[in-house]
Short mmCIF file of C-alpha atoms in Angstrom, two decimals:
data_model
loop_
_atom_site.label_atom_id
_atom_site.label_comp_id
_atom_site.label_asym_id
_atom_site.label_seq_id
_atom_site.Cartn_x
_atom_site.Cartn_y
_atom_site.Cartn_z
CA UNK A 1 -100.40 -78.80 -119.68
CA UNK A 2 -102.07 -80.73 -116.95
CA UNK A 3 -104.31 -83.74 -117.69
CA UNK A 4 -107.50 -84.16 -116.34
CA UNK A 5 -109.48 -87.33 -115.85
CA UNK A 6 -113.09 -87.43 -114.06
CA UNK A 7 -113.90 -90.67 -111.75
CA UNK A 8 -116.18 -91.51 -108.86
CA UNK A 9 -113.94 -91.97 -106.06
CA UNK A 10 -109.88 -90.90 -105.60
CA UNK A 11 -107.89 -92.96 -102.96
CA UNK A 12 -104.89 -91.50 -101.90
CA UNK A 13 -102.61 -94.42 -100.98
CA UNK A 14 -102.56 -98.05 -102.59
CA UNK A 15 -101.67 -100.18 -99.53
CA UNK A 16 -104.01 -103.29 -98.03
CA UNK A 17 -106.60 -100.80 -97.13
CA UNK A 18 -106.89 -98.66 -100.24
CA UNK A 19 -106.84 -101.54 -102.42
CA UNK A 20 -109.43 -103.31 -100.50
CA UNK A 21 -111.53 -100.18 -100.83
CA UNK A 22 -111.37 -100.67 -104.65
CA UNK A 23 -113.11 -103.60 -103.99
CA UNK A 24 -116.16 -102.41 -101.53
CA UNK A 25 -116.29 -99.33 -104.09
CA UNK A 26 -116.57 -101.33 -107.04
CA UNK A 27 -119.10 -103.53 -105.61
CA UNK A 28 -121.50 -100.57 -105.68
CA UNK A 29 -120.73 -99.32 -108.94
CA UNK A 30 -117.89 -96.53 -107.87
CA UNK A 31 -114.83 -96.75 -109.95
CA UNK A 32 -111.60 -95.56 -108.34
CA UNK A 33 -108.39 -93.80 -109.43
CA UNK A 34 -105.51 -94.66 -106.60
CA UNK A 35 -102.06 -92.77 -106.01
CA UNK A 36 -99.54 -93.66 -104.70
CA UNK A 37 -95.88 -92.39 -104.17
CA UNK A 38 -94.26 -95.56 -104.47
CA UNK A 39 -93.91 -96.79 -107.81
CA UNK A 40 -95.76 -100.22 -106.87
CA UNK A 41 -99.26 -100.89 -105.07
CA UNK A 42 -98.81 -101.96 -101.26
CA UNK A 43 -97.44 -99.38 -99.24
CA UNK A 44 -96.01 -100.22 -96.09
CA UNK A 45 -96.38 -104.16 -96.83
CA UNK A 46 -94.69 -103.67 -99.88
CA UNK A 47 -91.75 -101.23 -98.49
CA UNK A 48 -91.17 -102.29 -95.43
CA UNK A 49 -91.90 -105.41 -94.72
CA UNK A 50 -92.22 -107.78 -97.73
CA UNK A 51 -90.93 -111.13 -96.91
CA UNK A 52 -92.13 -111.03 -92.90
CA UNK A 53 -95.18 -112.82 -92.19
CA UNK A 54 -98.34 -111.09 -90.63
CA UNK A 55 -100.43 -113.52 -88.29
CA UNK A 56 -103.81 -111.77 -87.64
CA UNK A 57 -105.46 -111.60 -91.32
CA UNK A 58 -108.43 -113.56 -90.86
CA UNK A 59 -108.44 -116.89 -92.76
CA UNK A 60 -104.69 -116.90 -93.37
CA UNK A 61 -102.62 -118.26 -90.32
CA UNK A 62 -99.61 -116.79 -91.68
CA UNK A 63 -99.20 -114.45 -94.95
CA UNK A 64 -96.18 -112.13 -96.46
CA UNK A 65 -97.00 -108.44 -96.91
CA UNK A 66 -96.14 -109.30 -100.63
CA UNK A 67 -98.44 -112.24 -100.93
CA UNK A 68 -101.61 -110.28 -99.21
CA UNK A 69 -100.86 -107.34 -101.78
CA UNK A 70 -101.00 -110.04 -105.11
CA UNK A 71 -104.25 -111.41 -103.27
CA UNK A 72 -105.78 -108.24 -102.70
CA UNK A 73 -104.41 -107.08 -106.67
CA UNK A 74 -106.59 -110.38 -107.54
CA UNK A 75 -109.56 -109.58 -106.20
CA UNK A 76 -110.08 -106.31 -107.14
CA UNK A 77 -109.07 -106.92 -110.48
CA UNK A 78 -113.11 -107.17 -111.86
CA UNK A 79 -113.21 -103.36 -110.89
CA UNK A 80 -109.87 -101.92 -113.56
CA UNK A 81 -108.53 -99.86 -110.61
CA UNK A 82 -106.70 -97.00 -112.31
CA UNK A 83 -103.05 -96.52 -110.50
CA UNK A 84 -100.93 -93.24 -110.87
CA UNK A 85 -97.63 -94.18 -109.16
CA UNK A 86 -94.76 -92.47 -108.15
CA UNK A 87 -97.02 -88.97 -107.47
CA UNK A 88 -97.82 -87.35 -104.59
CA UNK A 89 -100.71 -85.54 -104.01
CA UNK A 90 -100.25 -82.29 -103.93
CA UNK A 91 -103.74 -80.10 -103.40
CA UNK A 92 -107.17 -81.40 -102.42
CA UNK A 93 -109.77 -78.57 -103.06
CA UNK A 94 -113.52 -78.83 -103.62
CA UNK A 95 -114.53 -77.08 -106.99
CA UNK A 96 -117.86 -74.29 -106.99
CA UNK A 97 -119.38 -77.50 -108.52
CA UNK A 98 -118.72 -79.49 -106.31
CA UNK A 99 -116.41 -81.79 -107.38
CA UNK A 100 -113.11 -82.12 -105.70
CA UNK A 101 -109.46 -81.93 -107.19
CA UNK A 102 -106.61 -83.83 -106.49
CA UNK A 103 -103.37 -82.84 -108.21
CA UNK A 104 -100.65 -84.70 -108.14
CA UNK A 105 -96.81 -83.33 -108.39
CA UNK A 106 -96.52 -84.89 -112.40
CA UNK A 107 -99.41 -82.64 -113.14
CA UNK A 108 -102.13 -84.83 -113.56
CA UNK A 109 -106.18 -83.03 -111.68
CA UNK A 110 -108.09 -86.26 -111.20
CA UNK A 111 -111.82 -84.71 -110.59
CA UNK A 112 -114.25 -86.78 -108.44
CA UNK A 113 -116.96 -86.62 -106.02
CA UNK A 114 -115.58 -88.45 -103.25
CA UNK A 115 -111.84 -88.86 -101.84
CA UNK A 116 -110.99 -91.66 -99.64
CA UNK A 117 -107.44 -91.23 -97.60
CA UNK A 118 -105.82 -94.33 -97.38
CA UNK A 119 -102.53 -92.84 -96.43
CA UNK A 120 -101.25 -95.20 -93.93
CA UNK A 121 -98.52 -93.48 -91.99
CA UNK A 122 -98.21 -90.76 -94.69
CA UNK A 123 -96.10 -90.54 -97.12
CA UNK A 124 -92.80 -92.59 -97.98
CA UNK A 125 -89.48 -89.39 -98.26
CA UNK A 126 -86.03 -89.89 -98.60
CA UNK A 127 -84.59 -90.24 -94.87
CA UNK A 128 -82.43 -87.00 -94.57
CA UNK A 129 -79.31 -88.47 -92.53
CA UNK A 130 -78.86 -85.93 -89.48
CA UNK A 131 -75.73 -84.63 -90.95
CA UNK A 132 -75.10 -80.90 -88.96
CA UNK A 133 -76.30 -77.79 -91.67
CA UNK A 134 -76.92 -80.16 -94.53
CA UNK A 135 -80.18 -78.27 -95.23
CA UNK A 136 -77.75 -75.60 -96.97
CA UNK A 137 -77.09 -77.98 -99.31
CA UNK A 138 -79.94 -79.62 -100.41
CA UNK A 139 -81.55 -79.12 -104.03
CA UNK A 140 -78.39 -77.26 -105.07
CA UNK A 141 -75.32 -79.88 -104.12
CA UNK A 142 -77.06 -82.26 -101.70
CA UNK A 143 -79.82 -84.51 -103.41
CA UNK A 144 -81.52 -87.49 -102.29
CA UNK A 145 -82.78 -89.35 -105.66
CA UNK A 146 -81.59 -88.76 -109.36
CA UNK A 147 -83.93 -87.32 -111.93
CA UNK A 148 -81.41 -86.11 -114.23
CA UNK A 149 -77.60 -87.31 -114.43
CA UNK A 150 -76.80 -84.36 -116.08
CA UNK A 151 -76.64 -82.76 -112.74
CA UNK A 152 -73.61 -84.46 -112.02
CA UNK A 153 -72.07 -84.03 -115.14
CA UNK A 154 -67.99 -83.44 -114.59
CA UNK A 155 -68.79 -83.06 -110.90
CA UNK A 156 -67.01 -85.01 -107.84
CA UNK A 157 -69.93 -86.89 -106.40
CA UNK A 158 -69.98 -89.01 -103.06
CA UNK A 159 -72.72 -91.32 -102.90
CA UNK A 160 -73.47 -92.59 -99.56
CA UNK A 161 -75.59 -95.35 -98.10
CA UNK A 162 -75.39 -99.58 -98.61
CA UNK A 163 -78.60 -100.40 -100.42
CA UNK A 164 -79.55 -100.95 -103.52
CA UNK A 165 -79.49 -97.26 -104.63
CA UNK A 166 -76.20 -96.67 -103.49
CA UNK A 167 -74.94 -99.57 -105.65
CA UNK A 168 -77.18 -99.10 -108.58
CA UNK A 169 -76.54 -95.10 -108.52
CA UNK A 170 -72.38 -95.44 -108.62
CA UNK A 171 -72.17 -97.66 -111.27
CA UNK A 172 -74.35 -95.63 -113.58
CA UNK A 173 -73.23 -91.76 -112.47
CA UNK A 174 -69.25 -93.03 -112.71
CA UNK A 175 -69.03 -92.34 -116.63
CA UNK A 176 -70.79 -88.98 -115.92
CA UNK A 177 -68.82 -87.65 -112.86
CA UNK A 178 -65.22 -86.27 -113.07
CA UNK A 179 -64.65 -88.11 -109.61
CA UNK A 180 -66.84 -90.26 -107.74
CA UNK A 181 -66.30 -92.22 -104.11
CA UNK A 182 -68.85 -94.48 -102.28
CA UNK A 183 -68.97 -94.38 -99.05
CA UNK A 184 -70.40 -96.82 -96.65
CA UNK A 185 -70.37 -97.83 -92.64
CA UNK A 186 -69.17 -100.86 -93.12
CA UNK A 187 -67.69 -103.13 -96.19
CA UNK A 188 -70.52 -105.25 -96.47
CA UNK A 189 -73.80 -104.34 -98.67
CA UNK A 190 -77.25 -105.03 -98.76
CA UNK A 191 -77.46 -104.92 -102.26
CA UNK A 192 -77.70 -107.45 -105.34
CA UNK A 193 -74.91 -109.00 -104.87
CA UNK A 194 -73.37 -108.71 -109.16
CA UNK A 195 -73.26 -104.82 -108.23
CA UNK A 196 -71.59 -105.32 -105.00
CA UNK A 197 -68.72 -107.25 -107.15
CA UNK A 198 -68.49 -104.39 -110.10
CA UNK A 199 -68.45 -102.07 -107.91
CA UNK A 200 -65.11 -103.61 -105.81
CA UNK A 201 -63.73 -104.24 -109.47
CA UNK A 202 -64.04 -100.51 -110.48
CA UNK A 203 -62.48 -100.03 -106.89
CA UNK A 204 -59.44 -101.99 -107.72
CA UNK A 205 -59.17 -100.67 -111.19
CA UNK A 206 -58.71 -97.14 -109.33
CA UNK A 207 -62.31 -95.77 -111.84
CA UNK A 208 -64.00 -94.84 -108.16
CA UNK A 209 -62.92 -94.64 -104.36
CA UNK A 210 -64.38 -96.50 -102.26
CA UNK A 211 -64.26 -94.94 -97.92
CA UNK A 212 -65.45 -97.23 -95.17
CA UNK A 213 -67.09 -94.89 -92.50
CA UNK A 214 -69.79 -92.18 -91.75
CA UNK A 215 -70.37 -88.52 -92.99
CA UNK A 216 -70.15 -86.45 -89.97
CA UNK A 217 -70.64 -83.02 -91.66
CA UNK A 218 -70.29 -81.00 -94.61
CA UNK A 219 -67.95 -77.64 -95.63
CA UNK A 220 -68.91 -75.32 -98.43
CA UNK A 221 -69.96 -72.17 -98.91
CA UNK A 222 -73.83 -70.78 -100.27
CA UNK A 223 -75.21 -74.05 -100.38
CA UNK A 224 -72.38 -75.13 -102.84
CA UNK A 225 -70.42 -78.22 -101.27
CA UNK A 226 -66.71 -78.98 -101.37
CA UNK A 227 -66.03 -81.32 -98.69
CA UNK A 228 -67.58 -83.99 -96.22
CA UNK A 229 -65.89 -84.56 -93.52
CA UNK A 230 -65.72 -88.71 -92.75
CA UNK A 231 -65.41 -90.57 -89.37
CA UNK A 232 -63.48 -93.27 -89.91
CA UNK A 233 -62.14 -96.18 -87.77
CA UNK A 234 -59.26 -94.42 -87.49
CA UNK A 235 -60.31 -90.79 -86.94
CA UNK A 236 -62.22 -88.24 -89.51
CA UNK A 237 -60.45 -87.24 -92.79
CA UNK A 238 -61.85 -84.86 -95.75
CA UNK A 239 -62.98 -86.03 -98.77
CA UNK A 240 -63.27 -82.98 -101.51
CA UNK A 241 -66.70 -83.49 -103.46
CA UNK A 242 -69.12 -80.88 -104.98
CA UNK A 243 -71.85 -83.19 -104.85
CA UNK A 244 -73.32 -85.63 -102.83
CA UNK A 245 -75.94 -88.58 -102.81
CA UNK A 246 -77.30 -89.92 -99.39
CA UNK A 247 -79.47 -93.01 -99.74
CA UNK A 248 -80.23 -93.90 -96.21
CA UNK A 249 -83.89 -94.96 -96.90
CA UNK A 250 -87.69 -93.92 -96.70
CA UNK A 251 -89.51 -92.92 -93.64
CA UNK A 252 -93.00 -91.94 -93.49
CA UNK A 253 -94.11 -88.49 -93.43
CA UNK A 254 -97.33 -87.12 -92.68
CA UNK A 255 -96.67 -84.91 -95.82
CA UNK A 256 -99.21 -82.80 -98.04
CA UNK A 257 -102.52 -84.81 -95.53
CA UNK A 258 -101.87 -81.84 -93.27
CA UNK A 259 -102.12 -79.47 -95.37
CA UNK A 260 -105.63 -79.96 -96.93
CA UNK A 261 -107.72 -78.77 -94.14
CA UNK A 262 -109.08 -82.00 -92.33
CA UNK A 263 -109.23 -82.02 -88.54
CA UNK A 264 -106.29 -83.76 -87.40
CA UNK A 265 -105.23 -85.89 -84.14
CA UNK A 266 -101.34 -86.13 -83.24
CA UNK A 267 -100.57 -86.59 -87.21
CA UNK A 268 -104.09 -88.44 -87.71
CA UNK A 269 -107.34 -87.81 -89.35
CA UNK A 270 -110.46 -87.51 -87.39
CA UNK A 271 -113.10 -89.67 -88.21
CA UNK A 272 -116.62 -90.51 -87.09
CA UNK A 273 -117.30 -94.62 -86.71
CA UNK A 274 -120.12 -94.50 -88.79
CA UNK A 275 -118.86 -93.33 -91.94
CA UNK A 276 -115.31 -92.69 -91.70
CA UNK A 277 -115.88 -89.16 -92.92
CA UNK A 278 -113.30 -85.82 -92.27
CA UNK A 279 -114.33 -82.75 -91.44
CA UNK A 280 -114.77 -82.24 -95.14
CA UNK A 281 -117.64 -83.91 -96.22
CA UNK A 282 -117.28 -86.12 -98.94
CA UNK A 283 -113.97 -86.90 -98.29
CA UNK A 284 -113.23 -90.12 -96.26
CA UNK A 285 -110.16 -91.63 -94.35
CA UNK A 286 -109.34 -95.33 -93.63
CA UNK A 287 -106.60 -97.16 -92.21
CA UNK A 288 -103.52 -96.44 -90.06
CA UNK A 289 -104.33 -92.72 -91.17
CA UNK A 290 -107.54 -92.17 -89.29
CA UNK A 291 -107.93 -91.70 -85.72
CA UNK A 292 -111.09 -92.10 -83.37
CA UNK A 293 -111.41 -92.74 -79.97
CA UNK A 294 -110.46 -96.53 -79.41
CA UNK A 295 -108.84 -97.10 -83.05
CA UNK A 296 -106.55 -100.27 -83.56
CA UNK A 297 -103.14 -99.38 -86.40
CA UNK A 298 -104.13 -103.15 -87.91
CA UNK A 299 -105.06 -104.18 -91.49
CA UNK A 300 -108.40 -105.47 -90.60
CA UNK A 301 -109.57 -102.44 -88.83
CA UNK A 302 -108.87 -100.99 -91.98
CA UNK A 303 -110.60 -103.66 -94.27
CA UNK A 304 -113.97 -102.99 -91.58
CA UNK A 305 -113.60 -98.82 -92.25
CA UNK A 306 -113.87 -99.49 -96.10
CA UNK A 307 -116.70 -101.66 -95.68
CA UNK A 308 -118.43 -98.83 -93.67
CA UNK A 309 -117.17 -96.06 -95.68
CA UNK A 310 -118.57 -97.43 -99.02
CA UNK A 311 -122.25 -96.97 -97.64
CA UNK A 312 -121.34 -93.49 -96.84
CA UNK A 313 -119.86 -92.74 -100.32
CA UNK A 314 -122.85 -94.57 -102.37
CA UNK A 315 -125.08 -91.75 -101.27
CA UNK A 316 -122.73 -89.43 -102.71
CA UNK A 317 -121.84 -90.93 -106.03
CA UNK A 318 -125.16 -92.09 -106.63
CA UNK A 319 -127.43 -90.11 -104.49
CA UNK A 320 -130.57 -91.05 -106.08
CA UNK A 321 -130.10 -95.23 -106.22
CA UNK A 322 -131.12 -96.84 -103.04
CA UNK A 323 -128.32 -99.02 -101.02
CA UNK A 324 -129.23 -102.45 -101.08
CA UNK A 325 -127.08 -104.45 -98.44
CA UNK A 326 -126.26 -108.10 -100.61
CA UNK A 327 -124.01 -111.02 -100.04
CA UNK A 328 -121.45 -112.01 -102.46
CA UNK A 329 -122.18 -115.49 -101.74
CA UNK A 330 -125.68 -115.15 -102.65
CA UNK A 331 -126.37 -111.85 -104.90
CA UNK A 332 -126.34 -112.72 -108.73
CA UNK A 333 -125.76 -109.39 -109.18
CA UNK A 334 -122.56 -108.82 -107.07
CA UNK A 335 -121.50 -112.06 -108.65
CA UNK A 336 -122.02 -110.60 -112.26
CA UNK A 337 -119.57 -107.73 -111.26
CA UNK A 338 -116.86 -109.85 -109.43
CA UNK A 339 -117.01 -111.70 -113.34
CA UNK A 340 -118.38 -114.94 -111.80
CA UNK A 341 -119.87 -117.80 -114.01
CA UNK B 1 -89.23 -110.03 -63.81
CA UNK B 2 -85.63 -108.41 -64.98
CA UNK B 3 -84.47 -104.94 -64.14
CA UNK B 4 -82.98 -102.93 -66.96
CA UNK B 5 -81.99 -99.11 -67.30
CA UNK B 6 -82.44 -97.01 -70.70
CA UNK B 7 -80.33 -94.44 -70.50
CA UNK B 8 -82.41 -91.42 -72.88
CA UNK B 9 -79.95 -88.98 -74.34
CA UNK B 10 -80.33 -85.74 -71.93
CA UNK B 11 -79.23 -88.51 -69.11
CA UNK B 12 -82.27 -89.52 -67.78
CA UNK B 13 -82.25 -92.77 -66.12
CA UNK B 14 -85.09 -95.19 -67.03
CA UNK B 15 -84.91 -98.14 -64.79
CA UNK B 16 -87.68 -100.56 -65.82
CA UNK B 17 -88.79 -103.99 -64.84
CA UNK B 18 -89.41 -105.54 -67.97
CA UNK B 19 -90.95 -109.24 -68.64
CA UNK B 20 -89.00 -111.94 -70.03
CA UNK B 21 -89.16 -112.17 -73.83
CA UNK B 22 -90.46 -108.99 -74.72
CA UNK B 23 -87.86 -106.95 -76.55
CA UNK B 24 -86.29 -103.43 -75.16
CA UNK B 25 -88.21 -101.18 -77.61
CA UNK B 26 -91.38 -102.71 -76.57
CA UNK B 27 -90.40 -102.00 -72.46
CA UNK B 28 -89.19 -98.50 -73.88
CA UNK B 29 -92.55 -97.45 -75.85
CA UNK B 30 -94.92 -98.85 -72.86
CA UNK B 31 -92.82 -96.84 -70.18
CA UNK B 32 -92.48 -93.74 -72.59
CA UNK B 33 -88.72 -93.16 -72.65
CA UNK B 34 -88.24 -90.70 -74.85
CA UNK B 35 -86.17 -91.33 -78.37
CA UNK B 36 -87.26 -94.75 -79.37
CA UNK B 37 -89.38 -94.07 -81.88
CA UNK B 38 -89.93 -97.41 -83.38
CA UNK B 39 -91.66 -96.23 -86.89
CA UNK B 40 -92.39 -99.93 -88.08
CA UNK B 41 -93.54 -101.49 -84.54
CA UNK B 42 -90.52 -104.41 -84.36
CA UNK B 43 -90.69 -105.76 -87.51
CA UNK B 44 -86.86 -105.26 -87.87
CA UNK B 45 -87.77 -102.53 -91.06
CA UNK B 46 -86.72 -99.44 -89.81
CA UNK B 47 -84.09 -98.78 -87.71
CA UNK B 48 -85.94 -96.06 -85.58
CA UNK B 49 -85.10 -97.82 -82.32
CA UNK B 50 -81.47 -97.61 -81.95
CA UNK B 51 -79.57 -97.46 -78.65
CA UNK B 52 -75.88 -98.17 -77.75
CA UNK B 53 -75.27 -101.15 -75.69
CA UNK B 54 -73.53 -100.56 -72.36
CA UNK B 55 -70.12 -101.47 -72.56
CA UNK B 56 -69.64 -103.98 -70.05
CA UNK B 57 -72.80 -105.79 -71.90
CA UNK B 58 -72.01 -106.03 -75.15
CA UNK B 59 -70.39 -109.45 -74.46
CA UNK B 60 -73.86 -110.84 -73.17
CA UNK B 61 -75.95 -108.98 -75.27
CA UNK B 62 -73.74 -110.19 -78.10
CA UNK B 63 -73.90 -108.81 -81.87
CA UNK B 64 -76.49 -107.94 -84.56
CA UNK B 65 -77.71 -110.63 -86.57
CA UNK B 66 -76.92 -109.85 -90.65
CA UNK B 67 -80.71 -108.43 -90.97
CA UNK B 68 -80.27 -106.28 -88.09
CA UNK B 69 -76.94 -104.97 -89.37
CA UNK B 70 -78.31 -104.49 -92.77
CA UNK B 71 -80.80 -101.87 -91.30
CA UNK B 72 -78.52 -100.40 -88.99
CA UNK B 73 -76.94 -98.81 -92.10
CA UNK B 74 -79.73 -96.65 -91.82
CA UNK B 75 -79.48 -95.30 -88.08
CA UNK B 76 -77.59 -92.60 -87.56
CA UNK B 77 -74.00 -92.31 -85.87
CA UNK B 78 -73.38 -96.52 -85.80
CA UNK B 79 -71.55 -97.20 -82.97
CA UNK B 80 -69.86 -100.63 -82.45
CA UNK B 81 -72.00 -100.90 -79.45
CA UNK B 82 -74.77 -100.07 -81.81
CA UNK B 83 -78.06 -102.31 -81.78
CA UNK B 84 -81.57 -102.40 -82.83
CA UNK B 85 -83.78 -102.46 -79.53
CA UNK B 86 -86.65 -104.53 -81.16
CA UNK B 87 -84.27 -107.40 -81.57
CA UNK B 88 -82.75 -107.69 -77.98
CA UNK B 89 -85.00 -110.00 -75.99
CA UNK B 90 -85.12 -109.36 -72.14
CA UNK B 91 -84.73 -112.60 -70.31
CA UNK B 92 -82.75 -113.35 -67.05
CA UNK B 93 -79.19 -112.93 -68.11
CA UNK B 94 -79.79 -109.42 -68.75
CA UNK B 95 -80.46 -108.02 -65.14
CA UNK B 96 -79.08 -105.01 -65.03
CA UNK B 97 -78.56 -104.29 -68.26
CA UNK B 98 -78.03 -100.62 -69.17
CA UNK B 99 -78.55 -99.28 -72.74
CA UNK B 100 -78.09 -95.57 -74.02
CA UNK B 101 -80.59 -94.22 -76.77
CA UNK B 102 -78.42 -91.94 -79.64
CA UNK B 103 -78.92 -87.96 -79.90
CA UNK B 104 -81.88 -88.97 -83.31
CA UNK B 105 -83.41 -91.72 -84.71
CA UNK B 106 -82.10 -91.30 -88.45
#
């Protein structure tokens, strides 16, 4: 059932610094499998902060998150960096032979003989909204993404939220629900702007409701919902629904890191400053993830740890070659790999 | 130097002096008040530093800009007094200015 693929190096988490690390990697002959559980390559640049500039990349005065993620997609592009998007890692375990595993939740075991945590702040989850009790609900009325619409087949969904999601996610679950109602803070969205409008003309055409104002809890019985109850300008009111949607955005979650055995530091992983190594040998972690004493949350920091840690990893992959420090700007042979003529 | 209270939620009284310029969430992380989490550091990307504006302040403190708004979808329990701390800059109009953090941060 599960595929298996066999690599030097795993990096769990495609942001600035795992990409980078593509790029020291690949310079010594280590090709790398990354994962991510956003369904693009940048991570926190990419999710959170996009269009905003950052000031202290060296050599750029002023650069987006998005444009330093094409950049960094650019130059490690000689190297074929394999992505597996949208998974989460699931299990990190060293094999009798040693080789470590890294499943991920679609099934795939990605064998290799070093793994280099790039996890940033951890892992990007739905935000659960701090609705009183709605743990009861969740997985059997409550969910907070669609993966099939059959699940709300002839039911009365509300989706909540003023994103994207929330927009995108009425339009196409209205033909499958027997009722559905959006409901949102406010009667302005945050959302491409051609859903915003169908969605106001299904309004009027009475196909959906539409509720300005906030969930405030949730009635039911055995995890099976049948009513939130909304604050509204004017006081609360019931709305009668069997299932609902909240889109309220990702936050970042330690996650699975925690549970694979490293030594950890207030949601951090411990690192030496030489290598950037765990307490598991072999397996590495760079970036916002790691902690040691005097560490600095900042991009470059992270681009300097996946300098280091590539020396450290070379005598793993290849324990037999010798590490010969070269310059790019001078080394025919690092020039060869980066493809230049 | 301005004076300026955070309020956290089990009453507690933070009275800070805070510098002209920097923002509330950054005078609330250096002084530790608990319940300002600010997740993305003031980049205006996460709404994890919410508070509710004093009454009597909103007037000076005056309203969210459309960006700010746009994330406060995601706070929790959006108040109209309801503003993002990283985007409310400390400067000498606001002595005295009280804000009160919410019971979560999403």
């Amino acid at each position: 059932m599960s595929e298996t693929v066999e690599t030097d190096v795993v990096i769990i988490g495609a942001g600035p610094v795992g990409l980078f690390a593509v790029f020291e990697l690949g310079l010594f002959d280590m090709k790398c499998h990354l994962v991510d559980i956003l369904d693009r390559p940048g991570g926190q640049c990419a999710e959170l902060y996009p269009e905003k500039p950052i000031y202290d990349i060296p050599a750029y005065p002023e650069i987006s998150g998005l444009d330093l993620v094409e950049r960094l997609k650019e130059q490690i592009e000689p190297f074929d960096p394999q992505f597996h998007l949208a998974r989460m890692v699931t299990r990190l375990e060293k094999g009798e032979d040693g080789w470590f595993e890294v499943e991920t939740d679609a099934g795939e075991c990605l064998r290799c003989k070093v793994v280099v945590v790039a996890a940033g702040g951890g892992s990007f989850q739905p935000k659960r909204p701090p609705i009183p009790g709605i743990e009861a609900y969740e997985g059997t009325s409550v969910f907070y993404a669609v993966r099939q619409m059959e699940t709300f087949r002839d039911e009365d969904v509300l989706v909540v939220g003023g994103g994207d999601s929330a927009l995108d996610w009425t339009l196409n679950l209205q033909p499958v629900a027997r009722s559905l109602t959006l409901v949102h803070r406010r009667p302005e969205f945050r959302a491409a702007p051609d859903n915003v409008n169908k969605m106001y003309a299904m309004h009027e055409r009475g196909v959906i409701g539409f509720q300005v104002g906030q969930v405030a809890g949730l009635k039911g019985e055995g995890g099976q919902l049948t009513a939130a109850t909304i604050k509204t300008a004017d006081g609360t009111m019931d709305l009668p629904c069997t299932r609902m949607l909240p889109f309220f955005g990702l936050t970042m979650k330690l996650g699975p890191v925690a549970d694979w055995g490293l030594n950890l530091h207030e949601n951090t992983v411990v690192v030496d400053t030489e290598r950037f190594e765990t307490s598991t040998p072999g397996v590495f972690a760079i970036g916002d993830i790691n902690w040691y004493p005097g560490k600095l949350k900042l991009i470059l920091s992270g681009f300097h740890e996946a300098a280091l840690m590539t020396q450290a990893a070379k005598r793993i992959v290849h324990p037999d070659e010798r590490v010969v420090f070269q310059y790019t700007t001078s080394s025919t042979k690092l020039q060869k790999k980066l493809g230049v003529r | 130097m301005t004076k300026i209270t955070i309020v956290a939620f089990d009453g507690t009284r933070h009275e800070l002096a805070a510098e002209n310029g920097s923002t509330v969430m950054e005078n609330a992380i250096r002084n530790n008040v608990p319940g300002i989490e600010a997740e993305c550091g003031g980049a205006c990307a996460c709404a994890t530093c919410h508070v509710y504006v004093d009454e009597g302040w909103i007037d000076v403190v005056g309203e969210p800009e459309a960006m700010e708004e746009d994330m406060l979808d995601f706070a929790y329990d959006v108040r109209p007094t309801s503003r993002l701390s990283c985007q409310i800059a400390v400067s000498d109009e606001l002595e005295g200015l009280v804000v009160s953090v919410p019971e979560r941060q999403g």
